[in-house]
Rosetta silent file (secondary structure, phi, psi, omega in degrees, C-alpha in Angstrom):
SEQUENCE: TYFRERNVHTCLDTSGICFDPHQEVAYRKLLSVTSLVILDIKEIDPAKHLWLTGKPLEPILGFARLTADVEVPIWVRHVVVPTITDNTDRHYRLGFFLGSLKNLQAVDCLPYHVMGTAKYKELGIPYHLEGIPAATKDIAAKATRTVVEGIKAYRRHWWSPIKTQHQS
SCORE:     score description
SCORE:     0.000 S_00000001
   1 L     0.000  -34.752 -173.792   55.887 -174.852  153.202 S_00000001
   2 H   -54.784  -65.195 -179.080   57.325 -178.042  154.935 S_00000001
   3 H   -43.895  -45.441 -179.782   55.586 -177.073  158.201 S_00000001
   4 H   -58.697  -44.558 -173.745   52.266 -176.149  156.910 S_00000001
   5 H   -53.940  -53.703 -171.224   52.468 -179.237  154.783 S_00000001
   6 L   -86.112   13.073  165.588   52.878 -181.392  158.231 S_00000001
   7 L    76.993   13.024 -173.847   50.198 -179.144  160.102 S_00000001
   8 L  -102.449  132.771  174.856   53.016 -177.415  162.539 S_00000001
   9 L   -75.122  115.145  170.276   51.885 -174.000  163.850 S_00000001
  10 L  -106.630  126.248  171.433   54.547 -171.157  163.117 S_00000001
  11 E  -122.880  157.150 -178.967   54.461 -167.800  165.024 S_00000001
  12 E  -135.149   92.363  165.450   56.513 -165.076  164.702 S_00000001
  13 E   -58.774   75.661 -104.884   56.987 -163.035  167.796 S_00000001
  14 E  -177.175  145.257  159.289   58.202 -159.603  166.961 S_00000001
  15 L   -91.984   -3.980 -174.689   58.224 -155.832  167.584 S_00000001
  16 L    61.674   27.442 -164.479   58.346 -155.063  163.994 S_00000001
  17 L   -94.195  -40.023  177.280   60.942 -152.694  164.440 S_00000001
  18 L   -71.784   -3.730 -178.593   63.208 -154.146  161.626 S_00000001
  19 L   -62.927  150.149 -166.340   60.499 -153.885  158.899 S_00000001
  20 L  -136.208  112.926 -162.455   61.564 -152.255  155.907 S_00000001
  21 H   -91.996  -12.188  155.255   59.156 -151.707  153.222 S_00000001
  22 H   -51.590  -19.917  176.578   62.056 -151.677  150.575 S_00000001
  23 H  -115.227    9.016 -172.278   62.267 -155.635  151.417 S_00000001
  24 H   -46.677  -31.959 -160.795   58.599 -156.143  151.367 S_00000001
  25 H   -77.807  -23.041 -179.555   59.025 -159.274  148.839 S_00000001
  26 H   -96.459  -10.422  174.776   61.155 -161.036  151.787 S_00000001
  27 H   -72.557  -46.366 -177.254   58.926 -159.995  154.353 S_00000001
  28 H   -72.947  -30.927  163.966   56.127 -161.381  152.387 S_00000001
  29 H   -28.983  -78.859 -167.165   58.162 -164.797  151.904 S_00000001
  30 H   -39.963  -62.461 -170.099   58.523 -165.048  155.685 S_00000001
  31 H   -53.718  -22.832 -173.737   54.795 -164.151  156.457 S_00000001
  32 H   -75.906  -11.618  158.064   53.778 -166.846  153.748 S_00000001
  33 L   -94.022   16.014 -178.413   55.160 -169.425  156.190 S_00000001
  34 L  -122.843  126.015  170.009   54.009 -168.032  159.262 S_00000001
  35 L   -48.290  -62.800 -157.845   50.524 -169.066  161.166 S_00000001
  36 E  -144.626  142.100  165.991   50.390 -166.165  163.576 S_00000001
  37 E  -116.772  122.160 -175.095   52.169 -163.017  164.320 S_00000001
  38 E  -110.147  102.192  177.725   52.376 -161.798  167.918 S_00000001
  39 E  -107.379  146.989 -179.156   53.488 -157.943  167.626 S_00000001
  40 E   -99.635  116.220  169.510   54.656 -155.598  170.612 S_00000001
  41 L  -114.634  111.039 -173.471   53.377 -152.167  169.703 S_00000001
  42 L   -59.258  -59.161 -162.466   55.264 -150.109  172.509 S_00000001
  43 L  -162.759  127.104  179.376   53.533 -146.739  172.281 S_00000001
  44 L   -83.118   -6.406  175.641   51.268 -145.493  169.424 S_00000001
  45 L   -74.929  144.767 -172.107   52.302 -141.705  169.552 S_00000001
  46 H   -78.303  -43.347 -163.677   55.579 -141.515  166.923 S_00000001
  47 H   -69.178  -46.723 -170.227   57.566 -138.943  169.017 S_00000001
  48 H   -76.226   -6.355  165.127   56.831 -141.031  172.597 S_00000001
  49 H   -73.565  -49.501  162.390   57.490 -143.894  170.820 S_00000001
  50 H   -38.850  -45.990 -173.203   60.829 -142.565  169.392 S_00000001
  51 H   -80.835  -28.064 -178.425   61.745 -141.088  173.192 S_00000001
  52 H   -89.637  -61.661 -175.493   61.009 -144.780  174.966 S_00000001
  53 H   -70.438  -21.636 -179.246   62.364 -146.661  172.121 S_00000001
  54 L    67.570   22.185  179.909   65.049 -144.745  170.292 S_00000001
  55 L  -135.236  154.793  171.396   63.310 -146.137  167.199 S_00000001
  56 L   -53.674  169.139 -178.403   60.493 -144.882  164.781 S_00000001
  57 L   -98.674  -48.196 -165.266   57.092 -146.209  165.232 S_00000001
  58 L   -33.864  -43.822  170.020   56.274 -146.136  161.162 S_00000001
  59 H   -42.611  -85.428 -172.962   58.518 -149.640  160.629 S_00000001
  60 H   -11.125  -61.545 -172.067   56.124 -151.046  163.509 S_00000001
  61 H   -84.528  -36.194  179.103   52.722 -150.102  161.959 S_00000001
  62 H   -74.396  -33.074  137.457   53.769 -150.741  158.351 S_00000001
  63 H   -19.857  -85.729  163.607   54.637 -154.253  159.432 S_00000001
  64 H   -11.648  -64.145 -179.248   51.030 -154.334  160.939 S_00000001
  65 H   -68.728  -41.460  179.667   49.588 -153.465  157.895 S_00000001
  66 H   -63.639  -36.544 -169.006   51.434 -155.827  155.755 S_00000001
  67 H   -58.035  -50.920  177.092   50.330 -158.960  158.142 S_00000001
  68 H   -40.972  -49.915 -163.508   46.836 -157.572  157.167 S_00000001
  69 H   -65.018  -43.650 -163.723   47.571 -157.288  153.336 S_00000001
  70 L  -103.627   20.222 -179.516   48.710 -161.026  153.227 S_00000001
  71 L    40.078   34.406  178.000   45.957 -162.188  156.034 S_00000001
  72 L   -97.081  134.446  178.490   47.985 -164.036  158.546 S_00000001
  73 L   -33.511  132.543  175.143   46.500 -163.836  162.007 S_00000001
  74 E  -131.154  150.182 -179.069   47.872 -161.303  164.272 S_00000001
  75 E  -131.377  113.205 -175.865   47.920 -160.812  168.310 S_00000001
  76 E   -97.258  151.110  168.697   48.872 -157.627  169.574 S_00000001
  77 E  -108.485  124.534  178.001   50.772 -156.820  172.849 S_00000001
  78 E  -134.826  105.342  168.833   50.978 -153.380  174.767 S_00000001
  79 E   -83.312  135.201 -161.510   52.786 -153.198  177.846 S_00000001
  80 E  -101.064   95.358 -178.765   51.090 -150.495  180.167 S_00000001
  81 L  -103.843  118.174 -169.168   53.940 -148.602  181.933 S_00000001
  82 L   -64.617  147.129  175.833   52.697 -145.828  184.618 S_00000001
  83 L    99.461  -33.946 -148.748   53.778 -142.625  183.784 S_00000001
  84 L  -133.437  -72.697  165.643   54.861 -143.327  180.364 S_00000001
  85 L   -94.449    5.198  172.813   52.199 -145.279  178.581 S_00000001
  86 L   -77.868   92.549 -176.798   49.608 -145.515  180.718 S_00000001
  87 L  -151.824  117.015  173.234   47.264 -142.838  178.787 S_00000001
  88 H   -47.066  -34.800  175.633   43.853 -143.145  177.953 S_00000001
  89 H   -70.697  -38.718  176.428   44.000 -141.084  174.774 S_00000001
  90 H   -66.983  -33.405  163.262   46.837 -143.144  173.551 S_00000001
  91 H   -55.990  -40.581 -169.367   45.057 -146.317  174.136 S_00000001
  92 H   -88.349  -42.225  155.177   42.040 -145.397  172.538 S_00000001
  93 H   -27.184  -83.885  173.792   44.318 -144.453  169.631 S_00000001
  94 H   -31.689  -81.280 -165.548   46.277 -147.586  169.711 S_00000001
  95 H   -44.745  -67.241 -173.085   42.563 -149.389  169.529 S_00000001
  96 H   -48.683  -48.752 -175.400   41.408 -147.180  166.208 S_00000001
  97 H   -64.725  -56.787 -178.623   44.562 -148.298  164.363 S_00000001
  98 H   -47.411  -29.309 -163.005   44.281 -151.796  165.792 S_00000001
  99 H   -85.424   -6.352  178.357   40.586 -151.665  164.389 S_00000001
 100 L  -102.924   21.973  165.185   41.764 -151.225  160.575 S_00000001
 101 L   -99.133   99.658 -176.869   43.495 -154.601  160.871 S_00000001
 102 L   -62.491  -39.012  170.623   41.007 -157.210  159.633 S_00000001
 103 L   -58.406    1.219  177.481   43.518 -159.915  160.987 S_00000001
 104 E   -57.073  121.342  157.437   43.247 -158.751  164.373 S_00000001
 105 E   -94.196  -57.672 -164.024   42.604 -161.855  166.665 S_00000001
 106 E  -135.359  155.976  164.952   43.660 -160.682  170.049 S_00000001
 107 E  -152.947  129.420 -167.141   44.908 -157.760  171.734 S_00000001
 108 E  -129.748  123.231  165.863   46.370 -158.071  175.424 S_00000001
 109 E   -95.190  125.339 -164.369   47.589 -154.855  177.487 S_00000001
 110 E  -112.273  146.258  173.812   50.185 -156.378  180.048 S_00000001
 111 E   -87.867  135.939  176.166   51.119 -154.513  183.089 S_00000001
 112 L   -45.946  160.012  172.076   54.491 -153.230  183.268 S_00000001
 113 L  -150.602  165.675 -157.584   56.874 -155.216  185.957 S_00000001
 114 L  -103.313    5.466 -154.681   60.216 -154.495  187.432 S_00000001
 115 L   -79.647  -14.690 -167.507   61.725 -157.840  186.996 S_00000001
 116 L  -107.695    5.385 -165.649   64.233 -157.207  184.424 S_00000001
 117 H   -88.141  -15.243 -176.690   65.887 -154.177  185.981 S_00000001
 118 H   -68.451  -65.362 -175.036   68.595 -156.619  188.185 S_00000001
 119 H   -45.286  -48.286 -173.918   69.843 -157.808  184.693 S_00000001
 120 H   -62.798  -70.610  162.838   70.342 -154.370  183.507 S_00000001
 121 H   -43.169  -58.022  161.010   72.406 -153.421  186.259 S_00000001
 122 H   -45.099  -51.315 -175.729   74.630 -156.733  186.468 S_00000001
 123 H   -69.018   -9.843  177.721   75.248 -156.006  182.683 S_00000001
 124 L    82.257    5.282 -173.035   76.380 -152.121  183.511 S_00000001
 125 L   -95.588  130.619 -169.247   73.760 -150.882  181.054 S_00000001
 126 L   -93.694  139.165 -172.216   71.619 -147.924  182.452 S_00000001
 127 L   -89.832  128.720  169.665   67.858 -148.847  182.439 S_00000001
 128 L   -49.847  -32.128  165.006   65.586 -146.300  180.889 S_00000001
 129 L  -129.226   60.968 -179.686   62.947 -146.607  183.151 S_00000001
 130 L   -90.620  143.001 -164.233   64.294 -146.808  186.463 S_00000001
 131 L   102.279  -19.433 -178.867   62.202 -145.708  189.090 S_00000001
 132 L   -57.467  128.068  166.423   59.153 -146.572  187.093 S_00000001
 133 L   -73.078  152.426 -167.080   56.729 -148.585  189.575 S_00000001
 134 L   -79.562  162.665 -175.341   55.466 -151.826  188.405 S_00000001
 135 L   -94.510  147.163  165.236   51.521 -151.555  186.776 S_00000001
 136 L   -81.574  159.275  177.005   48.641 -153.325  188.300 S_00000001
 137 H   -50.604  -53.929 -177.591   46.424 -155.760  186.594 S_00000001
 138 H   -34.330  -49.897 -162.243   43.608 -153.058  187.059 S_00000001
 139 H   -82.725   -7.083  172.541   45.322 -150.405  185.282 S_00000001
 140 H   -83.666  -27.238  166.377   46.260 -153.079  182.416 S_00000001
 141 H   -83.383  -18.899 -179.958   42.407 -154.396  182.164 S_00000001
 142 H   -81.016  -41.172  177.810   41.415 -150.640  181.920 S_00000001
 143 H   -55.742  -44.712  178.705   43.702 -150.037  178.818 S_00000001
 144 H   -74.832   -9.071  148.081   42.404 -153.023  177.444 S_00000001
 145 H   -63.005  -43.796  173.328   38.989 -151.676  178.016 S_00000001
 146 H   -99.337    6.657  140.942   39.944 -148.585  176.155 S_00000001
 147 H   -66.331  -56.857 -175.732   41.781 -150.138  173.063 S_00000001
 148 H   -48.151  -45.665  176.239   38.959 -152.281  172.767 S_00000001
 149 H   -64.538  -36.627 -172.916   36.680 -149.309  172.669 S_00000001
 150 H   -64.829  -51.928 -177.697   39.069 -147.614  169.958 S_00000001
 151 H   -61.363  -27.227  176.014   38.748 -150.617  168.045 S_00000001
 152 H   -77.604  -30.083 -176.785   35.057 -150.888  168.107 S_00000001
 153 H   -82.254  -40.560  147.648   34.670 -147.227  166.998 S_00000001
 154 H    -1.679  -82.094 -166.929   36.988 -147.868  164.176 S_00000001
 155 H   -78.569  -42.014  171.615   35.031 -150.620  162.616 S_00000001
 156 H   -46.248  -51.091  179.349   31.525 -148.850  163.258 S_00000001
 157 H   -83.263  -11.673  175.541   32.398 -145.862  161.132 S_00000001
 158 H  -115.766  -25.202  172.981   34.462 -147.663  158.716 S_00000001
 159 H   -69.376  -27.718  178.430   33.000 -151.181  158.562 S_00000001
 160 L   -32.360  119.181  160.246   29.371 -150.010  158.747 S_00000001
 161 L   -31.349  134.172  163.560   27.393 -151.369  155.795 S_00000001
 162 L   -76.838  117.585 -173.655   26.807 -148.848  153.032 S_00000001
 163 L   -85.077  133.618 -172.890   23.265 -147.855  152.757 S_00000001
 164 L  -109.881  160.128  177.949   21.936 -146.869  149.091 S_00000001
 165 L   -57.158   -4.602  178.938   18.751 -144.832  148.686 S_00000001
 166 L   -89.306  -10.100 -157.429   16.745 -148.028  147.547 S_00000001
 167 L  -104.605  144.092 -174.555   17.344 -149.523  150.992 S_00000001
 168 L  -112.005    0.000    0.000   14.690 -148.869  153.752 S_00000001
């Protein structure tokens, strides 16, 4: 509350991978002093996410849902990796999930780049995406449009006003 009382903006930039629903009270406390969450979602398909990151997807989605529950604004980033995360169906599904988050303020699909590969070589760490080319801005822009289509589809279906028989 120290920062909030002084109008200092606090941002949590995370992949959400550490979220543990058994520790929800601690996460709620953290989010109570957070002005914005920037959340990276690498992949929406659970099996592909596990292959890509070595970690399950559900903690990330659970964390995203918690941010919505406590009404902390969220921006979502998704890196478009050619041949791996560059998939129209999964971009739409990502958007459909994001459409359920009433606290979603922005989504940004970013083009994958290869600038970090040298660091992995220097450290002697195998690079999981070796040989994958960088993505273009056009590919990322197309992904963003598809994600937004998914968001709109969810909201049209689930957030549309309920009509009663008395309405004309």
